[in-house]
Amino acid sequence: SGGRGPPGPRSMPAASTLARGCILALLCVRSGAVRDEVELDGEATSALVANSTATLVDSPPWKPESPPADKNNFIFVEIYQLKGANWKGMKRAVQGKDIADEEQKEEEESLAEGVTSASTTLIYHTEVTICPRDQFSDQKQRELEKMINEVYKYQKVKEDWWRSSGDAHCEALSYGSGGVEHYNQTFSKAMSGINNADLEKVWKYVYGTSDLSAKEGLDAVTFDMCSDYWSGDNYHPIKRNCNFFTSTILKCGFELSQMLPPIGPSSTRKVWTCEC
């Protein structure tokens, strides 16, 4: 598991804005119908998928100032590849069709014909993981601080490092069509708040530290009227998805960089304001 990181775009082909948006349609979608219908330009989307082949870098190549490394909690972002997600399924999703039912039919037809299903390499889900400092050994703490001090926005945590982090008990924040999930996480394991994440395809990045707990970070973006903003009913696979939630929590909750590793067009939406 692990290995090379998920790809991101080297260049953006001359596709319509709508086609760019539709590449996000399966991001963080659980099995079931999507509420909003969007017309899909299949040829443009296919071209976009075919041309998005760059590889994630460990960290951005610039370093004007590192994030704080000495606060109570380490803040991570976890990236999961989604199972059964491809641009054909994306078209079904934005048209409001049941993804699970359609994928099962396609899989059965594919097996009967002796062929494999379409590639899933462009669809990713992100979550924020908050780990108290004292959950790591003194040596692990120093190593994390070194990672943070060497970067500007984020640093990839090698798989053998996080797999060997023992029973570090953390908390994770995730957003999907069921709303916000706040659950306990063991850092050495692959766990996700959605049910279609591929737990064999996971990458973890450290962003910095914060004195805010997971609940306090979440409260910072769900206070008052903002609670409805992140409800399951307001989930949208393009406009308001898991990756936009991750960026918002990072920026508005923990005051860290909102930049996500280059997971394709899903990382292009910026958080301009912390007000709902």
PDB file of C-alpha atoms in Angstrom:
ATOM      1  CA  SER A   1       0.000   0.000   0.000  1.00  0.00           C
ATOM      2  CA  GLY A   2       1.029   3.616  -0.183  1.00  0.00           C
ATOM      3  CA  GLY A   3       3.701   3.930  -2.855  1.00  0.00           C
ATOM      4  CA  ARG A   4       3.569   6.868  -5.198  1.00  0.00           C
ATOM      5  CA  GLY A   5       1.170   9.594  -4.314  1.00  0.00           C
ATOM      6  CA  PRO A   6      -2.001  10.360  -6.243  1.00  0.00           C
ATOM      7  CA  PRO A   7      -1.506  12.276  -9.483  1.00  0.00           C
ATOM      8  CA  GLY A   8      -2.234  15.946 -10.068  1.00  0.00           C
ATOM      9  CA  PRO A   9      -2.506  17.876 -13.344  1.00  0.00           C
ATOM     10  CA  ARG A  10       0.614  18.937 -15.279  1.00  0.00           C
ATOM     11  CA  SER A  11      -1.457  21.119 -17.559  1.00  0.00           C
ATOM     12  CA  MET A  12      -5.122  21.950 -17.961  1.00  0.00           C
ATOM     13  CA  PRO A  13      -6.519  21.142 -21.418  1.00  0.00           C
ATOM     14  CA  ALA A  14      -8.827  23.578 -23.143  1.00  0.00           C
ATOM     15  CA  ALA A  15     -12.017  22.227 -21.582  1.00  0.00           C
ATOM     16  CA  SER A  16     -15.070  24.168 -20.544  1.00  0.00           C
ATOM     17  CA  THR A  17     -15.446  25.361 -16.951  1.00  0.00           C
ATOM     18  CA  LEU A  18     -18.344  22.969 -16.580  1.00  0.00           C
ATOM     19  CA  ALA A  19     -16.225  20.011 -17.633  1.00  0.00           C
ATOM     20  CA  ARG A  20     -13.552  21.025 -15.103  1.00  0.00           C
ATOM     21  CA  GLY A  21     -16.188  21.155 -12.399  1.00  0.00           C
ATOM     22  CA  CYS A  22     -17.619  17.790 -13.308  1.00  0.00           C
ATOM     23  CA  ILE A  23     -14.315  16.023 -12.654  1.00  0.00           C
ATOM     24  CA  LEU A  24     -15.102  16.653  -8.977  1.00  0.00           C
ATOM     25  CA  ALA A  25     -18.500  15.006  -9.102  1.00  0.00           C
ATOM     26  CA  LEU A  26     -17.466  11.781  -7.376  1.00  0.00           C
ATOM     27  CA  LEU A  27     -15.221  13.423  -4.793  1.00  0.00           C
ATOM     28  CA  CYS A  28     -16.264  12.250  -1.331  1.00  0.00           C
ATOM     29  CA  VAL A  29     -19.570  10.842  -2.679  1.00  0.00           C
ATOM     30  CA  ARG A  30     -20.909   7.902  -0.731  1.00  0.00           C
ATOM     31  CA  SER A  31     -22.963   5.243  -2.437  1.00  0.00           C
ATOM     32  CA  GLY A  32     -26.298   6.739  -3.419  1.00  0.00           C
ATOM     33  CA  ALA A  33     -27.763   9.375  -5.663  1.00  0.00           C
ATOM     34  CA  VAL A  34     -26.378  12.900  -5.846  1.00  0.00           C
ATOM     35  CA  ARG A  35     -28.988  15.593  -5.337  1.00  0.00           C
ATOM     36  CA  ASP A  36     -28.011  18.117  -8.020  1.00  0.00           C
ATOM     37  CA  GLU A  37     -28.083  17.441 -11.752  1.00  0.00           C
ATOM     38  CA  VAL A  38     -25.300  18.904 -13.895  1.00  0.00           C
ATOM     39  CA  GLU A  39     -24.839  18.443 -17.633  1.00  0.00           C
ATOM     40  CA  LEU A  40     -21.568  16.678 -18.447  1.00  0.00           C
ATOM     41  CA  ASP A  41     -19.354  17.276 -21.469  1.00  0.00           C
ATOM     42  CA  GLY A  42     -18.043  13.717 -21.788  1.00  0.00           C
ATOM     43  CA  GLU A  43     -15.335  14.314 -24.396  1.00  0.00           C
ATOM     44  CA  ALA A  44     -13.839  17.279 -22.564  1.00  0.00           C
ATOM     45  CA  THR A  45     -13.929  15.429 -19.260  1.00  0.00           C
ATOM     46  CA  SER A  46     -12.294  12.366 -20.813  1.00  0.00           C
ATOM     47  CA  ALA A  47      -9.519  14.559 -22.176  1.00  0.00           C
ATOM     48  CA  LEU A  48      -9.029  16.144 -18.750  1.00  0.00           C
ATOM     49  CA  VAL A  49      -8.758  12.729 -17.092  1.00  0.00           C
ATOM     50  CA  ALA A  50      -6.258  11.519 -19.686  1.00  0.00           C
ATOM     51  CA  ASN A  51      -4.027  14.550 -19.208  1.00  0.00           C
ATOM     52  CA  SER A  52      -3.978  14.651 -15.387  1.00  0.00           C
ATOM     53  CA  THR A  53      -0.934  12.489 -14.652  1.00  0.00           C
ATOM     54  CA  ALA A  54       1.518  14.473 -12.506  1.00  0.00           C
ATOM     55  CA  THR A  55       2.720  13.089  -9.167  1.00  0.00           C
ATOM     56  CA  LEU A  56       2.346  14.548  -5.683  1.00  0.00           C
ATOM     57  CA  VAL A  57       5.433  16.221  -4.303  1.00  0.00           C
ATOM     58  CA  ASP A  58       6.484  15.687  -0.700  1.00  0.00           C
ATOM     59  CA  SER A  59       6.205  19.406   0.063  1.00  0.00           C
ATOM     60  CA  PRO A  60       6.057  22.746  -1.791  1.00  0.00           C
ATOM     61  CA  PRO A  61       9.477  23.891  -3.073  1.00  0.00           C
ATOM     62  CA  TRP A  62       9.400  27.232  -1.237  1.00  0.00           C
ATOM     63  CA  LYS A  63       9.880  28.060   2.430  1.00  0.00           C
ATOM     64  CA  PRO A  64       9.390  31.692   3.511  1.00  0.00           C
ATOM     65  CA  GLU A  65       8.264  30.709   7.011  1.00  0.00           C
ATOM     66  CA  SER A  66       7.450  27.387   8.648  1.00  0.00           C
ATOM     67  CA  PRO A  67       4.173  26.757  10.520  1.00  0.00           C
ATOM     68  CA  PRO A  68       4.324  26.504  14.341  1.00  0.00           C
ATOM     69  CA  ALA A  69       5.867  23.252  15.602  1.00  0.00           C
ATOM     70  CA  ASP A  70       5.648  23.665  19.393  1.00  0.00           C
ATOM     71  CA  LYS A  71       1.916  23.640  20.204  1.00  0.00           C
ATOM     72  CA  ASN A  72      -0.167  20.964  21.908  1.00  0.00           C
ATOM     73  CA  ASN A  73      -1.585  19.074  18.911  1.00  0.00           C
ATOM     74  CA  PHE A  74      -0.090  17.920  15.629  1.00  0.00           C
ATOM     75  CA  ILE A  75      -2.343  18.564  12.624  1.00  0.00           C
ATOM     76  CA  PHE A  76      -2.323  16.173   9.664  1.00  0.00           C
ATOM     77  CA  VAL A  77      -4.194  15.760   6.400  1.00  0.00           C
ATOM     78  CA  GLU A  78      -4.959  12.257   5.179  1.00  0.00           C
ATOM     79  CA  ILE A  79      -5.718  11.513   1.524  1.00  0.00           C
ATOM     80  CA  TYR A  80      -7.654   8.439   0.421  1.00  0.00           C
ATOM     81  CA  GLN A  81      -8.251   7.228  -3.099  1.00  0.00           C
ATOM     82  CA  LEU A  82     -11.907   6.396  -3.665  1.00  0.00           C
ATOM     83  CA  LYS A  83     -12.981   2.915  -4.692  1.00  0.00           C
ATOM     84  CA  GLY A  84     -15.018   2.425  -7.848  1.00  0.00           C
ATOM     85  CA  ALA A  85     -14.682   6.043  -8.950  1.00  0.00           C
ATOM     86  CA  ASN A  86     -14.140   6.823 -12.623  1.00  0.00           C
ATOM     87  CA  TRP A  87     -15.266   9.435 -15.093  1.00  0.00           C
ATOM     88  CA  LYS A  88     -18.139   7.237 -16.314  1.00  0.00           C
ATOM     89  CA  GLY A  89     -19.398   6.933 -12.767  1.00  0.00           C
ATOM     90  CA  MET A  90     -18.904  10.670 -12.358  1.00  0.00           C
ATOM     91  CA  LYS A  91     -21.301  11.306 -15.212  1.00  0.00           C
ATOM     92  CA  ARG A  92     -23.888   9.075 -13.539  1.00  0.00           C
ATOM     93  CA  ALA A  93     -23.369  10.838 -10.212  1.00  0.00           C
ATOM     94  CA  VAL A  94     -23.932  14.373 -11.473  1.00  0.00           C
ATOM     95  CA  GLN A  95     -27.021  13.172 -13.314  1.00  0.00           C
ATOM     96  CA  GLY A  96     -28.455  11.936 -10.021  1.00  0.00           C
ATOM     97  CA  LYS A  97     -28.155   8.197 -10.690  1.00  0.00           C
ATOM     98  CA  ASP A  98     -27.375   5.572  -8.056  1.00  0.00           C
ATOM     99  CA  ILE A  99     -23.604   5.028  -8.234  1.00  0.00           C
ATOM    100  CA  ALA A 100     -23.520   1.732  -6.332  1.00  0.00           C
ATOM    101  CA  ASP A 101     -26.188   0.098  -8.510  1.00  0.00           C
ATOM    102  CA  GLU A 102     -24.639   1.328 -11.773  1.00  0.00           C
ATOM    103  CA  GLU A 103     -21.107   0.301 -10.735  1.00  0.00           C
ATOM    104  CA  GLN A 104     -22.290  -3.182  -9.775  1.00  0.00           C
ATOM    105  CA  LYS A 105     -23.974  -3.651 -13.156  1.00  0.00           C
ATOM    106  CA  GLU A 106     -20.862  -2.437 -14.984  1.00  0.00           C
ATOM    107  CA  GLU A 107     -18.612  -4.726 -12.914  1.00  0.00           C
ATOM    108  CA  GLU A 108     -20.787  -7.734 -13.716  1.00  0.00           C
ATOM    109  CA  GLU A 109     -20.739  -6.876 -17.422  1.00  0.00           C
ATOM    110  CA  SER A 110     -16.966  -6.359 -17.336  1.00  0.00           C
ATOM    111  CA  LEU A 111     -16.330  -9.699 -15.641  1.00  0.00           C
ATOM    112  CA  ALA A 112     -18.567 -11.446 -18.177  1.00  0.00           C
ATOM    113  CA  GLU A 113     -16.555  -9.891 -21.004  1.00  0.00           C
ATOM    114  CA  GLY A 114     -13.207 -10.628 -19.347  1.00  0.00           C
ATOM    115  CA  VAL A 115     -12.184  -6.979 -18.992  1.00  0.00           C
ATOM    116  CA  THR A 116     -11.411  -4.764 -16.000  1.00  0.00           C
ATOM    117  CA  SER A 117     -13.226  -1.652 -14.830  1.00  0.00           C
ATOM    118  CA  ALA A 118     -12.097   1.899 -15.654  1.00  0.00           C
ATOM    119  CA  SER A 119      -9.273   3.646 -13.806  1.00  0.00           C
ATOM    120  CA  THR A 120      -9.976   5.289 -10.438  1.00  0.00           C
ATOM    121  CA  THR A 121      -6.759   7.275 -10.173  1.00  0.00           C
ATOM    122  CA  LEU A 122      -8.150  10.803 -10.162  1.00  0.00           C
ATOM    123  CA  ILE A 123     -10.755  10.753  -7.398  1.00  0.00           C
ATOM    124  CA  TYR A 124      -9.581  11.482  -3.831  1.00  0.00           C
ATOM    125  CA  HIS A 125     -11.015  12.205  -0.389  1.00  0.00           C
ATOM    126  CA  THR A 126      -9.258  14.224   2.335  1.00  0.00           C
ATOM    127  CA  GLU A 127      -9.687  14.437   6.105  1.00  0.00           C
ATOM    128  CA  VAL A 128      -8.035  16.368   8.936  1.00  0.00           C
ATOM    129  CA  THR A 129      -6.458  14.368  11.781  1.00  0.00           C
ATOM    130  CA  ILE A 130      -5.603  15.960  15.145  1.00  0.00           C
ATOM    131  CA  CYS A 131      -3.131  14.139  17.411  1.00  0.00           C
ATOM    132  CA  PRO A 132      -2.162  15.294  20.918  1.00  0.00           C
ATOM    133  CA  ARG A 133       1.585  15.698  21.212  1.00  0.00           C
ATOM    134  CA  ASP A 134       1.852  13.285  24.146  1.00  0.00           C
ATOM    135  CA  GLN A 135       0.482  10.445  22.009  1.00  0.00           C
ATOM    136  CA  PHE A 136       3.874  10.244  20.310  1.00  0.00           C
ATOM    137  CA  SER A 137       7.188   9.258  21.844  1.00  0.00           C
ATOM    138  CA  ASP A 138       9.731  12.002  22.497  1.00  0.00           C
ATOM    139  CA  GLN A 139      11.698  10.805  19.474  1.00  0.00           C
ATOM    140  CA  LYS A 140       8.615  10.870  17.230  1.00  0.00           C
ATOM    141  CA  GLN A 141       7.771  14.376  18.465  1.00  0.00           C
ATOM    142  CA  ARG A 142      11.238  15.620  17.551  1.00  0.00           C
ATOM    143  CA  GLU A 143      10.977  14.013  14.133  1.00  0.00           C
ATOM    144  CA  LEU A 144       7.613  15.659  13.484  1.00  0.00           C
ATOM    145  CA  GLU A 145       8.961  19.026  14.610  1.00  0.00           C
ATOM    146  CA  LYS A 146      11.866  18.589  12.199  1.00  0.00           C
ATOM    147  CA  MET A 147       9.446  17.809   9.348  1.00  0.00           C
ATOM    148  CA  ILE A 148       7.422  20.928  10.147  1.00  0.00           C
ATOM    149  CA  ASN A 149      10.470  23.172  10.449  1.00  0.00           C
ATOM    150  CA  GLU A 150      11.709  22.067   7.026  1.00  0.00           C
ATOM    151  CA  VAL A 151       8.598  23.095   5.086  1.00  0.00           C
ATOM    152  CA  TYR A 152       6.334  26.046   4.431  1.00  0.00           C
ATOM    153  CA  LYS A 153       2.889  24.461   4.105  1.00  0.00           C
ATOM    154  CA  TYR A 154       2.989  20.669   4.490  1.00  0.00           C
ATOM    155  CA  GLN A 155       5.319  17.684   4.500  1.00  0.00           C
ATOM    156  CA  LYS A 156       4.593  14.123   3.452  1.00  0.00           C
ATOM    157  CA  VAL A 157       4.910  11.612   6.294  1.00  0.00           C
ATOM    158  CA  LYS A 158       6.525   8.430   5.034  1.00  0.00           C
ATOM    159  CA  GLU A 159       4.359   5.363   5.336  1.00  0.00           C
ATOM    160  CA  ASP A 160       6.855   3.368   7.387  1.00  0.00           C
ATOM    161  CA  TRP A 161       6.949   6.296   9.845  1.00  0.00           C
ATOM    162  CA  TRP A 162       3.212   6.512  10.469  1.00  0.00           C
ATOM    163  CA  ARG A 163       2.757   2.742  10.383  1.00  0.00           C
ATOM    164  CA  SER A 164       5.293   2.525  13.221  1.00  0.00           C
ATOM    165  CA  SER A 165       3.703   5.261  15.365  1.00  0.00           C
ATOM    166  CA  GLY A 166       2.173   2.716  17.747  1.00  0.00           C
ATOM    167  CA  ASP A 167      -1.171   3.341  19.365  1.00  0.00           C
ATOM    168  CA  ALA A 168      -1.172   7.125  19.001  1.00  0.00           C
ATOM    169  CA  HIS A 169      -4.802   8.032  19.675  1.00  0.00           C
ATOM    170  CA  CYS A 170      -6.042  10.931  17.547  1.00  0.00           C
ATOM    171  CA  GLU A 171      -9.312  12.421  16.315  1.00  0.00           C
ATOM    172  CA  ALA A 172     -10.387  12.936  12.714  1.00  0.00           C
ATOM    173  CA  LEU A 173     -12.736  15.397  11.012  1.00  0.00           C
ATOM    174  CA  SER A 174     -14.373  14.398   7.747  1.00  0.00           C
ATOM    175  CA  TYR A 175     -17.187  15.756   5.575  1.00  0.00           C
ATOM    176  CA  GLY A 176     -19.436  13.971   3.079  1.00  0.00           C
ATOM    177  CA  SER A 177     -23.039  13.555   2.042  1.00  0.00           C
ATOM    178  CA  GLY A 178     -23.845  12.417   5.587  1.00  0.00           C
ATOM    179  CA  GLY A 179     -22.523  15.667   7.062  1.00  0.00           C
ATOM    180  CA  VAL A 180     -19.527  16.125   9.366  1.00  0.00           C
ATOM    181  CA  GLU A 181     -17.961  13.043  10.941  1.00  0.00           C
ATOM    182  CA  HIS A 182     -15.890  13.467  14.136  1.00  0.00           C
ATOM    183  CA  TYR A 183     -14.407  10.150  15.176  1.00  0.00           C
ATOM    184  CA  ASN A 184     -11.481   8.557  17.004  1.00  0.00           C
ATOM    185  CA  GLN A 185      -8.497   7.621  14.865  1.00  0.00           C
ATOM    186  CA  THR A 186      -5.392   5.517  15.508  1.00  0.00           C
ATOM    187  CA  PHE A 187      -2.640   7.237  13.562  1.00  0.00           C
ATOM    188  CA  SER A 188      -0.803   4.033  12.631  1.00  0.00           C
ATOM    189  CA  LYS A 189      -3.902   2.744  10.825  1.00  0.00           C
ATOM    190  CA  ALA A 190      -5.840   3.699   7.715  1.00  0.00           C
ATOM    191  CA  MET A 191      -9.356   4.750   8.760  1.00  0.00           C
ATOM    192  CA  SER A 192     -11.858   7.009   7.027  1.00  0.00           C
ATOM    193  CA  GLY A 193     -15.124   8.775   7.767  1.00  0.00           C
ATOM    194  CA  ILE A 194     -16.670   7.636   4.473  1.00  0.00           C
ATOM    195  CA  ASN A 195     -17.444   4.099   3.377  1.00  0.00           C
ATOM    196  CA  ASN A 196     -15.979   4.127  -0.143  1.00  0.00           C
ATOM    197  CA  ALA A 197     -12.419   5.155   0.705  1.00  0.00           C
ATOM    198  CA  ASP A 198      -9.733   2.687  -0.384  1.00  0.00           C
ATOM    199  CA  LEU A 199      -7.863   1.947   2.849  1.00  0.00           C
ATOM    200  CA  GLU A 200      -4.980   0.472   0.855  1.00  0.00           C
ATOM    201  CA  LYS A 201      -4.373   3.796  -0.926  1.00  0.00           C
ATOM    202  CA  VAL A 202      -3.651   6.395   1.755  1.00  0.00           C
ATOM    203  CA  TRP A 203      -1.134   9.233   2.134  1.00  0.00           C
ATOM    204  CA  LYS A 204      -0.547  11.363   5.246  1.00  0.00           C
ATOM    205  CA  TYR A 205       0.858  14.902   5.497  1.00  0.00           C
ATOM    206  CA  VAL A 206       1.828  16.973   8.527  1.00  0.00           C
ATOM    207  CA  TYR A 207       0.795  20.649   8.407  1.00  0.00           C
ATOM    208  CA  GLY A 208       1.882  22.052  11.758  1.00  0.00           C
ATOM    209  CA  THR A 209       0.643  22.280  15.337  1.00  0.00           C
ATOM    210  CA  SER A 210      -2.210  23.987  17.160  1.00  0.00           C
ATOM    211  CA  ASP A 211      -3.392  24.488  20.729  1.00  0.00           C
ATOM    212  CA  LEU A 212      -6.979  23.880  19.593  1.00  0.00           C
ATOM    213  CA  SER A 213      -8.518  20.449  20.085  1.00  0.00           C
ATOM    214  CA  ALA A 214     -10.426  18.695  17.311  1.00  0.00           C
ATOM    215  CA  LYS A 215     -13.733  19.872  18.796  1.00  0.00           C
ATOM    216  CA  GLU A 216     -12.517  23.465  19.120  1.00  0.00           C
ATOM    217  CA  GLY A 217     -11.224  23.457  15.545  1.00  0.00           C
ATOM    218  CA  LEU A 218     -14.557  22.100  14.334  1.00  0.00           C
ATOM    219  CA  ASP A 219     -16.538  24.576  16.439  1.00  0.00           C
ATOM    220  CA  ALA A 220     -14.588  27.420  14.813  1.00  0.00           C
ATOM    221  CA  VAL A 221     -16.179  26.638  11.448  1.00  0.00           C
ATOM    222  CA  THR A 222     -19.597  25.315  12.545  1.00  0.00           C
ATOM    223  CA  PHE A 223     -20.642  28.024  15.021  1.00  0.00           C
ATOM    224  CA  ASP A 224     -24.126  29.585  14.858  1.00  0.00           C
ATOM    225  CA  MET A 225     -25.475  29.575  11.297  1.00  0.00           C
ATOM    226  CA  CYS A 226     -22.374  27.793  10.017  1.00  0.00           C
ATOM    227  CA  SER A 227     -23.663  24.485  11.401  1.00  0.00           C
ATOM    228  CA  ASP A 228     -26.228  24.356   8.587  1.00  0.00           C
ATOM    229  CA  TYR A 229     -23.558  25.270   6.044  1.00  0.00           C
ATOM    230  CA  TRP A 230     -21.822  21.917   6.658  1.00  0.00           C
ATOM    231  CA  SER A 231     -24.954  19.787   7.004  1.00  0.00           C
ATOM    232  CA  GLY A 232     -25.396  16.688   4.878  1.00  0.00           C
ATOM    233  CA  ASP A 233     -28.275  18.367   3.056  1.00  0.00           C
ATOM    234  CA  ASN A 234     -25.928  21.122   1.906  1.00  0.00           C
ATOM    235  CA  TYR A 235     -23.217  18.772   0.666  1.00  0.00           C
ATOM    236  CA  HIS A 236     -22.425  19.239  -3.011  1.00  0.00           C
ATOM    237  CA  PRO A 237     -19.871  17.124  -4.930  1.00  0.00           C
ATOM    238  CA  ILE A 238     -18.511  20.198  -6.695  1.00  0.00           C
ATOM    239  CA  LYS A 239     -19.278  23.333  -4.710  1.00  0.00           C
ATOM    240  CA  ARG A 240     -19.038  22.072  -1.131  1.00  0.00           C
ATOM    241  CA  ASN A 241     -17.211  18.765  -0.807  1.00  0.00           C
ATOM    242  CA  CYS A 242     -14.778  17.029   1.546  1.00  0.00           C
ATOM    243  CA  ASN A 243     -11.695  18.781   0.160  1.00  0.00           C
ATOM    244  CA  PHE A 244     -13.179  22.244   0.546  1.00  0.00           C
ATOM    245  CA  PHE A 245     -14.115  21.296   4.121  1.00  0.00           C
ATOM    246  CA  THR A 246     -10.527  20.194   4.787  1.00  0.00           C
ATOM    247  CA  SER A 247      -9.145  23.494   3.461  1.00  0.00           C
ATOM    248  CA  THR A 248     -11.666  25.449   5.556  1.00  0.00           C
ATOM    249  CA  ILE A 249     -10.801  23.584   8.782  1.00  0.00           C
ATOM    250  CA  LEU A 250      -7.079  24.104   8.162  1.00  0.00           C
ATOM    251  CA  LYS A 251      -7.398  27.834   7.489  1.00  0.00           C
ATOM    252  CA  CYS A 252     -10.280  28.936   9.698  1.00  0.00           C
ATOM    253  CA  GLY A 253     -10.006  26.392  12.509  1.00  0.00           C
ATOM    254  CA  PHE A 254      -6.294  25.741  12.996  1.00  0.00           C
ATOM    255  CA  GLU A 255      -4.878  28.815  11.188  1.00  0.00           C
ATOM    256  CA  LEU A 256      -2.605  26.704   8.990  1.00  0.00           C
ATOM    257  CA  SER A 257      -2.178  26.586   5.229  1.00  0.00           C
ATOM    258  CA  GLN A 258      -5.315  25.735   3.299  1.00  0.00           C
ATOM    259  CA  MET A 259      -3.239  24.369   0.397  1.00  0.00           C
ATOM    260  CA  LEU A 260      -3.800  20.688  -0.326  1.00  0.00           C
ATOM    261  CA  PRO A 261      -1.312  18.429  -2.099  1.00  0.00           C
ATOM    262  CA  PRO A 262      -1.987  18.442  -5.878  1.00  0.00           C
ATOM    263  CA  ILE A 263      -4.805  15.904  -6.069  1.00  0.00           C
ATOM    264  CA  GLY A 264      -6.141  17.322  -9.324  1.00  0.00           C
ATOM    265  CA  PRO A 265      -8.873  19.902  -9.926  1.00  0.00           C
ATOM    266  CA  SER A 266     -10.380  19.204  -6.491  1.00  0.00           C
ATOM    267  CA  SER A 267      -7.668  21.298  -4.841  1.00  0.00           C
ATOM    268  CA  THR A 268      -8.297  24.437  -6.916  1.00  0.00           C
ATOM    269  CA  ARG A 269     -11.084  26.018  -4.815  1.00  0.00           C
ATOM    270  CA  LYS A 270      -9.753  28.520  -2.280  1.00  0.00           C
ATOM    271  CA  VAL A 271     -11.245  29.574   1.042  1.00  0.00           C
ATOM    272  CA  TRP A 272     -11.726  33.328   0.676  1.00  0.00           C
ATOM    273  CA  THR A 273     -13.609  33.956   3.920  1.00  0.00           C
ATOM    274  CA  CYS A 274     -14.245  32.192   7.218  1.00  0.00           C
ATOM    275  CA  GLU A 275     -17.795  33.545   7.375  1.00  0.00           C
ATOM    276  CA  CYS A 276     -20.682  31.384   6.172  1.00  0.00           C
TER     277      CYS A 276
END
